[in-house]
Coordinates of C-alpha atoms in Angstrom, one line a residue:
M1 CA -2.6 -21.9 34.2
S2 CA -5.1 -19.3 35.2
R3 CA -6.3 -16.6 32.5
E4 CA -4.5 -13.9 34.4
R5 CA -1.3 -15.8 34.2
T6 CA -1.7 -16.8 30.5
R7 CA -2.2 -13.2 29.9
L8 CA 0.9 -11.9 31.8
V9 CA 2.9 -14.6 30.3
R10 CA 1.9 -13.7 26.9
A11 CA 2.8 -10.2 27.5
K12 CA 6.2 -10.7 28.9
R13 CA 6.9 -13.1 25.8
T14 CA 5.9 -10.1 23.6
W15 CA 8.2 -7.6 25.1
R16 CA 11.2 -9.8 24.7
G17 CA 10.8 -11.0 21.4
I18 CA 9.1 -7.5 19.3
A19 CA 12.1 -7.6 17.5
G20 CA 12.3 -11.1 15.9
A21 CA 8.6 -11.5 15.2
V22 CA 8.3 -8.4 12.5
T23 CA 11.3 -8.1 9.8
A24 CA 9.6 -5.9 7.3
V25 CA 10.8 -2.1 7.3
V26 CA 8.0 0.5 8.1
L27 CA 7.9 3.4 6.0
V28 CA 7.0 6.4 7.2
G29 CA 3.7 7.9 5.8
G30 CA 1.5 10.7 6.5
G31 CA 3.6 13.4 4.9
F32 CA 6.7 13.3 7.3
A33 CA 9.5 14.9 5.8
V34 CA 12.4 12.8 5.3
A35 CA 16.1 14.5 5.7
N36 CA 18.2 11.5 4.3
A37 CA 17.3 8.8 1.7
S38 CA 19.5 6.5 -0.3
T39 CA 18.1 3.4 -2.1
D40 CA 19.3 1.0 -4.9
T41 CA 16.8 1.6 -7.4
Q42 CA 18.6 -0.6 -9.9
T43 CA 18.0 -3.8 -7.8
G44 CA 15.0 -2.7 -5.9
K45 CA 16.7 -3.6 -2.7
S46 CA 17.9 -1.0 -0.1
A47 CA 21.4 0.1 -0.2
A48 CA 23.9 0.1 2.4
G49 CA 23.2 2.8 5.1
V50 CA 25.8 5.9 5.6
K51 CA 28.3 4.9 8.1
R52 CA 28.6 7.4 10.9
P53 CA 31.4 8.0 13.5
V54 CA 31.0 6.2 17.1
D55 CA 33.2 7.5 20.0
K56 CA 33.0 4.6 22.7
K57 CA 34.7 7.1 25.3
A58 CA 32.3 10.0 24.8
T59 CA 30.2 11.3 27.8
G60 CA 26.9 13.5 28.0
V61 CA 25.6 14.4 25.0
G62 CA 28.2 13.1 23.2
A63 CA 27.6 9.7 24.3
V64 CA 23.8 10.2 23.2
V65 CA 25.1 11.2 19.7
S66 CA 27.6 8.3 19.5
A67 CA 24.9 5.7 20.4
A68 CA 22.4 7.3 17.7
N69 CA 25.3 6.9 15.3
E70 CA 25.9 3.4 16.6
F71 CA 22.3 2.6 16.0
L72 CA 22.1 4.4 12.3
N73 CA 25.0 2.1 11.6
T74 CA 22.7 -1.0 12.1
L75 CA 20.4 0.1 9.5
D76 CA 20.0 0.2 5.8
A77 CA 19.5 3.1 4.0
D78 CA 15.5 3.0 3.6
Q79 CA 15.7 2.5 7.5
Q80 CA 17.8 5.3 8.2
A81 CA 15.6 7.4 5.6
S82 CA 12.8 6.6 7.9
T83 CA 14.6 7.6 11.3
L84 CA 16.5 10.5 10.1
L85 CA 13.9 13.2 9.5
D86 CA 13.9 17.3 9.0
F87 CA 13.6 19.0 12.4
S88 CA 10.3 21.0 11.3
Q89 CA 7.4 22.0 13.5
A90 CA 5.3 19.5 11.9
N91 CA 7.7 16.5 12.7
A92 CA 8.2 17.6 16.0
T93 CA 4.6 18.2 17.0
A94 CA 3.3 14.9 15.5
W95 CA 3.0 13.0 18.8
S96 CA 0.0 11.6 20.6
N97 CA -1.3 9.7 23.6
L98 CA -3.5 7.5 21.5
P99 CA -2.5 3.8 20.1
C100 CA -2.6 5.2 16.4
G101 CA 1.0 3.9 15.1
S102 CA 2.7 5.8 12.4
S103 CA -0.5 7.5 11.5
C104 CA 0.3 10.1 14.4
R105 CA 4.0 10.0 14.8
P106 CA 6.9 9.7 12.8
G107 CA 10.1 7.4 12.5
I108 CA 10.9 3.7 12.5
Q109 CA 8.7 1.2 14.1
L110 CA 10.3 -1.0 17.0
G111 CA 8.7 -4.1 15.7
S112 CA 10.5 -3.9 12.4
L113 CA 14.0 -4.2 14.2
T114 CA 15.9 -7.0 14.5
D115 CA 17.4 -8.0 17.9
T116 CA 20.7 -5.8 17.3
Q117 CA 18.9 -2.8 15.9
L118 CA 16.4 -3.0 19.3
A119 CA 19.3 -3.2 21.5
A120 CA 21.0 -0.2 19.8
A121 CA 17.4 1.8 19.8
M122 CA 17.2 1.1 23.7
K123 CA 20.8 2.2 24.3
V124 CA 20.1 5.6 23.0
L125 CA 17.1 5.9 25.1
K126 CA 19.0 4.8 28.3
L127 CA 21.8 7.3 27.9
A128 CA 19.7 10.0 27.2
T129 CA 17.0 9.6 29.9
G130 CA 17.3 9.5 33.6
T131 CA 18.2 6.7 36.1
G132 CA 15.9 6.9 38.7
K133 CA 13.3 4.1 39.9
N134 CA 9.9 4.6 38.0
T135 CA 11.5 7.7 36.0
G136 CA 13.5 8.2 32.9
Y137 CA 14.7 4.9 31.3
D138 CA 12.9 2.8 33.9
Q139 CA 9.5 4.4 33.7
I140 CA 9.7 4.3 29.8
T141 CA 10.6 0.4 29.8
Q142 CA 7.6 0.1 32.1
I143 CA 5.1 2.0 30.0
I144 CA 5.9 -0.1 27.0
K145 CA 5.5 -3.3 29.1
A146 CA 2.3 -2.1 30.3
D147 CA 1.1 -1.8 26.7
D148 CA 1.9 -5.7 26.1
V149 CA -0.2 -5.9 29.0
L150 CA -2.9 -4.1 27.5
N151 CA -2.7 -5.8 24.1
A152 CA -3.0 -9.4 25.8
A153 CA -5.9 -8.0 27.9
Q154 CA -7.7 -6.7 24.6
S155 CA -7.0 -10.0 23.0
T156 CA -8.4 -12.1 25.2
S157 CA -11.5 -10.4 26.7
S158 CA -14.5 -8.3 25.1
A159 CA -13.6 -5.2 27.0
G160 CA -13.6 -2.3 24.5
P161 CA -13.0 -2.4 20.8
A162 CA -9.9 -1.4 19.2
P163 CA -8.2 1.9 18.8
S164 CA -9.1 4.5 16.1
D165 CA -6.7 6.6 14.4
T166 CA -9.4 9.3 14.3
A167 CA -10.2 9.2 18.0
S168 CA -9.8 12.8 19.5
S169 CA -6.7 13.4 21.9
T170 CA -7.5 16.9 22.9
A171 CA -8.3 18.1 26.3
S172 CA -11.7 17.7 27.3
A173 CA -13.3 20.2 30.0
D174 CA -16.2 19.6 32.4
P175 CA -17.4 15.9 31.9
S176 CA -20.9 17.2 32.6
A177 CA -20.7 19.8 30.2
T178 CA -22.9 20.6 27.3
A179 CA -22.4 22.2 23.7
T180 CA -21.4 25.3 25.6
A181 CA -17.8 23.8 26.3
P182 CA -15.0 25.5 24.3
P183 CA -14.5 24.7 20.9
T184 CA -11.2 23.1 21.5
S185 CA -12.6 20.8 24.3
T186 CA -14.1 17.2 23.8
A187 CA -16.8 17.8 26.5
T188 CA -17.4 14.3 27.7
D189 CA -17.3 11.6 30.8
A190 CA -15.1 9.1 28.6
P191 CA -11.4 9.1 28.3
T192 CA -10.2 10.5 25.3
D193 CA -8.2 7.4 24.2
V194 CA -11.2 5.2 24.0
P195 CA -10.8 2.6 21.3
T196 CA -13.2 2.3 18.5
G197 CA -13.6 0.2 15.3
T198 CA -11.6 -3.4 14.3
P199 CA -9.5 -4.9 17.2
P200 CA -6.0 -4.7 16.4
S201 CA -4.1 -7.6 14.8
G202 CA -2.3 -10.1 17.5
G203 CA 1.3 -11.1 17.4
A204 CA 4.2 -9.5 18.8
G205 CA 3.9 -5.8 19.8
G206 CA 0.1 -6.0 18.5
G207 CA 1.5 -6.1 15.0
G208 CA 0.6 -3.6 12.4
L209 CA 0.8 0.4 12.6
G210 CA -1.7 0.7 15.2
G211 CA -3.2 -0.9 18.4
Y212 CA -1.5 -1.7 21.5
G213 CA 2.1 -3.5 22.4
S214 CA 5.7 -2.8 22.7
G215 CA 6.5 -3.4 18.9
V216 CA 4.2 -0.1 18.0
Y217 CA 6.5 2.5 19.5
F218 CA 8.5 4.8 17.1
L219 CA 12.0 6.3 16.9
A220 CA 12.8 9.4 14.9
F221 CA 16.0 11.6 15.0
L222 CA 14.9 15.0 13.8
G223 CA 17.8 16.8 12.2
T224 CA 21.2 14.9 12.3
P225 CA 22.6 13.8 15.6
S226 CA 25.7 15.7 16.6
A227 CA 27.4 17.7 19.4
T228 CA 27.3 20.6 17.6
G229 CA 24.0 21.1 15.7
T230 CA 20.4 21.3 16.7
W231 CA 18.3 18.2 16.5
Q232 CA 15.5 16.0 18.5
L233 CA 15.4 12.5 19.8
H234 CA 11.5 11.8 19.2
F235 CA 10.3 8.8 20.8
G236 CA 6.8 7.5 21.5
G237 CA 3.7 5.2 21.2
H238 CA 0.5 4.9 23.0
H239 CA 0.8 6.8 26.4
L240 CA 4.3 7.7 25.7
A241 CA 5.9 10.9 24.1
L242 CA 9.5 11.5 24.7
N243 CA 10.8 14.9 23.1
L244 CA 14.3 15.9 23.9
T245 CA 16.0 18.7 22.1
Y246 CA 19.8 19.5 21.8
K247 CA 21.7 22.5 20.7
K248 CA 25.4 22.6 20.7
G249 CA 26.0 19.7 22.5
K250 CA 23.5 20.5 25.5
V251 CA 19.8 19.7 26.1
A252 CA 17.9 22.7 25.2
G253 CA 14.3 21.2 26.0
S254 CA 13.1 18.2 27.8
S255 CA 9.4 18.7 27.0
P256 CA 6.6 18.2 25.8
F257 CA 6.8 14.5 27.7
F258 CA 3.6 12.9 27.8
V259 CA 3.3 9.6 30.0
G260 CA 0.1 7.5 30.7
V261 CA -0.7 4.0 31.9
E262 CA -3.0 1.4 32.0
P263 CA -3.2 -0.9 34.0
S264 CA -1.8 1.4 36.7
T265 CA -0.5 -1.4 38.1
W266 CA 0.1 -5.2 37.5
T267 CA 2.2 -8.2 38.7
D268 CA 4.3 -10.2 36.3
D269 CA 4.4 -13.9 36.1
D270 CA 7.8 -13.8 37.9
G271 CA 5.9 -12.0 41.0
T272 CA 7.5 -8.5 39.8
T273 CA 4.8 -5.7 40.4
Y274 CA 5.0 -2.6 38.2
S275 CA 3.3 0.9 39.2
P276 CA 5.2 3.0 36.5
L277 CA 3.4 6.3 37.6
A278 CA 3.4 5.6 41.5
T279 CA 6.2 8.0 42.1
M280 CA 4.4 10.9 40.2
R281 CA 0.9 10.0 41.9
N282 CA 2.6 9.8 45.3
G283 CA 4.6 13.1 45.1
L284 CA 1.2 14.8 44.2
L285 CA -0.7 13.1 47.1
A286 CA 2.0 14.1 49.6
L287 CA 1.6 17.8 48.3
T288 CA -2.1 18.2 48.4
G289 CA -2.4 16.1 51.7
S290 CA -0.1 18.9 53.0
L291 CA -2.5 21.7 52.4
S292 CA -4.9 22.8 54.9
T293 CA -8.7 23.3 54.5
E294 CA -8.3 27.0 53.6
Q295 CA -5.2 26.5 51.2
L296 CA -7.3 23.5 49.7
A297 CA -10.2 26.3 49.0
T298 CA -7.8 28.5 47.4
A299 CA -6.0 25.8 45.1
K300 CA -9.6 24.5 44.1
L301 CA -10.2 24.9 40.4
S302 CA -14.0 25.9 39.0
E303 CA -13.4 23.9 35.8
S304 CA -13.4 19.9 35.6
F305 CA -11.4 17.7 33.5
S306 CA -11.3 14.4 31.9
D307 CA -8.0 14.8 30.2
V308 CA -5.0 17.0 30.2
L309 CA -5.4 20.5 28.8
L310 CA -2.2 20.6 26.9
G311 CA -1.8 17.2 25.2
P312 CA -1.3 16.6 21.6
G313 CA -2.0 19.0 19.5
Q314 CA -2.2 21.9 22.3
D315 CA 1.2 23.5 21.9
G316 CA 1.4 26.9 23.4
Q317 CA -2.1 26.9 24.7
F318 CA -1.1 27.9 28.1
P319 CA -3.9 29.6 30.1
E320 CA -3.3 33.1 30.1
T321 CA -4.1 33.8 34.0
K322 CA -2.3 31.1 36.6
E323 CA -5.0 29.4 39.0
G324 CA -4.9 27.7 42.5
I325 CA -2.5 28.5 45.5
K326 CA 0.7 30.6 45.1
A327 CA 4.0 28.4 46.5
G328 CA 5.1 31.5 47.5
S329 CA 2.3 31.5 50.5
L330 CA 3.3 27.8 51.6
S331 CA 5.5 26.9 54.7
P332 CA 9.0 25.6 53.8
K333 CA 8.0 22.1 54.3
Q334 CA 5.2 22.5 51.7
K335 CA 7.6 24.2 49.3
A336 CA 9.9 21.3 49.8
L337 CA 7.2 18.9 48.8
V338 CA 6.2 21.1 45.6
L339 CA 10.0 20.6 44.2
K340 CA 9.5 16.9 45.1
A341 CA 6.3 16.5 43.3
I342 CA 7.9 18.2 40.3
H343 CA 10.9 16.2 39.8
P344 CA 9.8 12.9 38.5
W345 CA 8.6 14.7 35.5
I346 CA 11.8 16.6 35.0
A347 CA 13.9 13.1 35.5
N348 CA 12.5 11.8 31.9
V349 CA 15.7 13.6 30.8
D350 CA 19.4 12.8 31.7
D351 CA 20.3 13.2 35.5
A352 CA 22.7 16.5 34.9
T353 CA 20.2 18.1 32.9
A354 CA 17.5 17.3 35.4
K355 CA 19.5 18.6 38.1
K356 CA 19.7 22.1 36.2
L357 CA 16.1 22.2 35.3
M358 CA 15.2 21.7 38.9
K359 CA 17.6 24.4 40.2
T360 CA 15.5 26.7 37.8
Y361 CA 12.1 25.7 38.6
E362 CA 13.3 26.3 42.8
R363 CA 14.4 29.9 41.8
E364 CA 10.8 30.2 40.2
L365 CA 8.9 28.0 43.1
N366 CA 7.5 31.3 44.7
E367 CA 5.7 32.3 41.4
T368 CA 4.6 28.8 40.9
Y369 CA 1.0 27.9 41.7
I370 CA -0.7 24.5 42.7
A371 CA -4.3 23.8 41.6
Y372 CA -6.7 20.8 41.6
S373 CA -10.2 19.8 40.5
G374 CA -12.4 17.0 41.5
G375 CA -10.9 15.0 44.5
T376 CA -7.4 15.1 45.8
A377 CA -7.2 11.3 46.1
L378 CA -6.1 10.9 42.4
D379 CA -8.9 7.5 42.5
T380 CA -11.6 8.6 40.7
Q381 CA -12.6 10.1 36.9
G382 CA -11.7 13.7 36.9
D383 CA -9.5 14.1 39.9
Y384 CA -6.8 16.5 38.4
V385 CA -3.6 18.3 39.8
R386 CA -1.7 21.0 38.1
I387 CA 1.4 22.8 38.9
D388 CA 1.9 26.0 36.9
G389 CA 5.2 28.1 37.1
P390 CA 7.1 30.7 35.0
G391 CA 8.9 27.7 33.6
V392 CA 7.3 24.7 34.5
W393 CA 3.8 22.8 33.9
V394 CA 2.8 19.4 35.1
E395 CA -0.9 18.0 34.8
F396 CA -2.3 14.6 36.2
V397 CA -5.5 13.5 35.7
C398 CA -7.5 10.3 36.4
Q399 CA -9.6 8.5 33.7
N400 CA -12.0 5.5 33.8
G401 CA -10.3 2.3 32.6
V402 CA -10.5 1.7 28.3
V403 CA -9.8 -2.0 28.6
Y404 CA -9.6 -2.6 32.6
R405 CA -12.9 -0.7 33.0
D406 CA -12.9 -1.4 36.8
Q407 CA -9.7 0.6 37.4
I408 CA -8.8 4.3 36.9
H409 CA -5.7 5.1 34.5
Y410 CA -3.6 8.0 34.2
H411 CA -2.7 10.4 31.7
T412 CA -0.2 13.4 32.6
V413 CA 2.2 15.8 30.6
Y414 CA 5.0 17.8 31.4
R415 CA 5.9 21.1 29.4
D416 CA 7.9 23.9 29.9
H417 CA 6.5 27.7 29.1
T418 CA 9.7 28.7 27.5
S419 CA 11.4 25.8 26.3
D420 CA 9.2 23.1 24.7
Y421 CA 10.8 21.6 21.9
G422 CA 14.2 23.8 22.6
S423 CA 12.4 26.7 21.9
E424 CA 12.6 26.3 18.3
F425 CA 8.9 27.2 17.4
T426 CA 6.2 30.0 18.0
F427 CA 2.7 28.8 18.7
S428 CA -0.3 31.2 18.5

């Protein structure tokens, strides 16, 4: 069997077996606030978790709440305490693009769950997210698969050391910049998730609390899932951050949503080819490809980028002035391409909510700007495209590979100027 085939077989087996390899419960550290706890201190063993109502006939957000309760019912008290956390600004904003495990994100680790618990957790995600190809739940599961491919490649090659919990996740400006770059930048031509330090442990999902792998993803409910209160579904790991906020039985916010991928495309041992961000990339290529030479000149940004501006830790830091070409000046066909380009990011949330959001962004289309930096082919370090409207904010950037150093990999983020985290927090 070839080295490449062996690597992919290992990755596939890891994804299928992440629940069985690790049975210890991962308790959340790093100061994450716990909303519920119940432990049998006399025996030292965890007491039974609180049982919550499940409605198999529920629809919409009610079905998500019921699935969340069904998942919680599979957990013991300690596991519930790791999953049910306060809906605080500190917890909500604790997400990252880095492979830094529980040191940068709250919740219970997928790799600590049994098969039954894992299936229940994934059911929550499936009901809460979109049904499209390469979007929503399909995209999420592909990103998780990609991390197993990355883990297998890392463990069988000398390409790049392991992730560091202290690696910077902030946006970087001009790759050629010097000390004159803004204080919030990490001016460099290297990707911001370049691993350093000791290689991650092997095994299912990469093992441990850091590193690459399908087991190193975390699920948390910030606040108590309900059809009347305010709470957030918080899920993520390396190259993925899903933040869905619910209020009174409706989705109040479907951002921030960070997604990235390395390798950008791969073929599994069964012949299936995966390209999780292809729909996003292709929509942007169609949009920028429709612009005339004059329009491209207007859309061109003077800055250069090696990562997204509004990544982790950059909440509320939208530029004061919109740049690029105004969609209101485009032809009807080009405007349609703008909306088509936006949709894959919005489709991370359930289809009904995504449809409502798209109607909002369509109403705001004439005041939405399209901009780019580097080239428009999205195949070179520093190629960057942005869509910035009254509400919608989308960024897509190309970076040199970290493990697959002969390839480009992608970072992208979707935010909303008014409804990040369900508008629960104010950022200066």
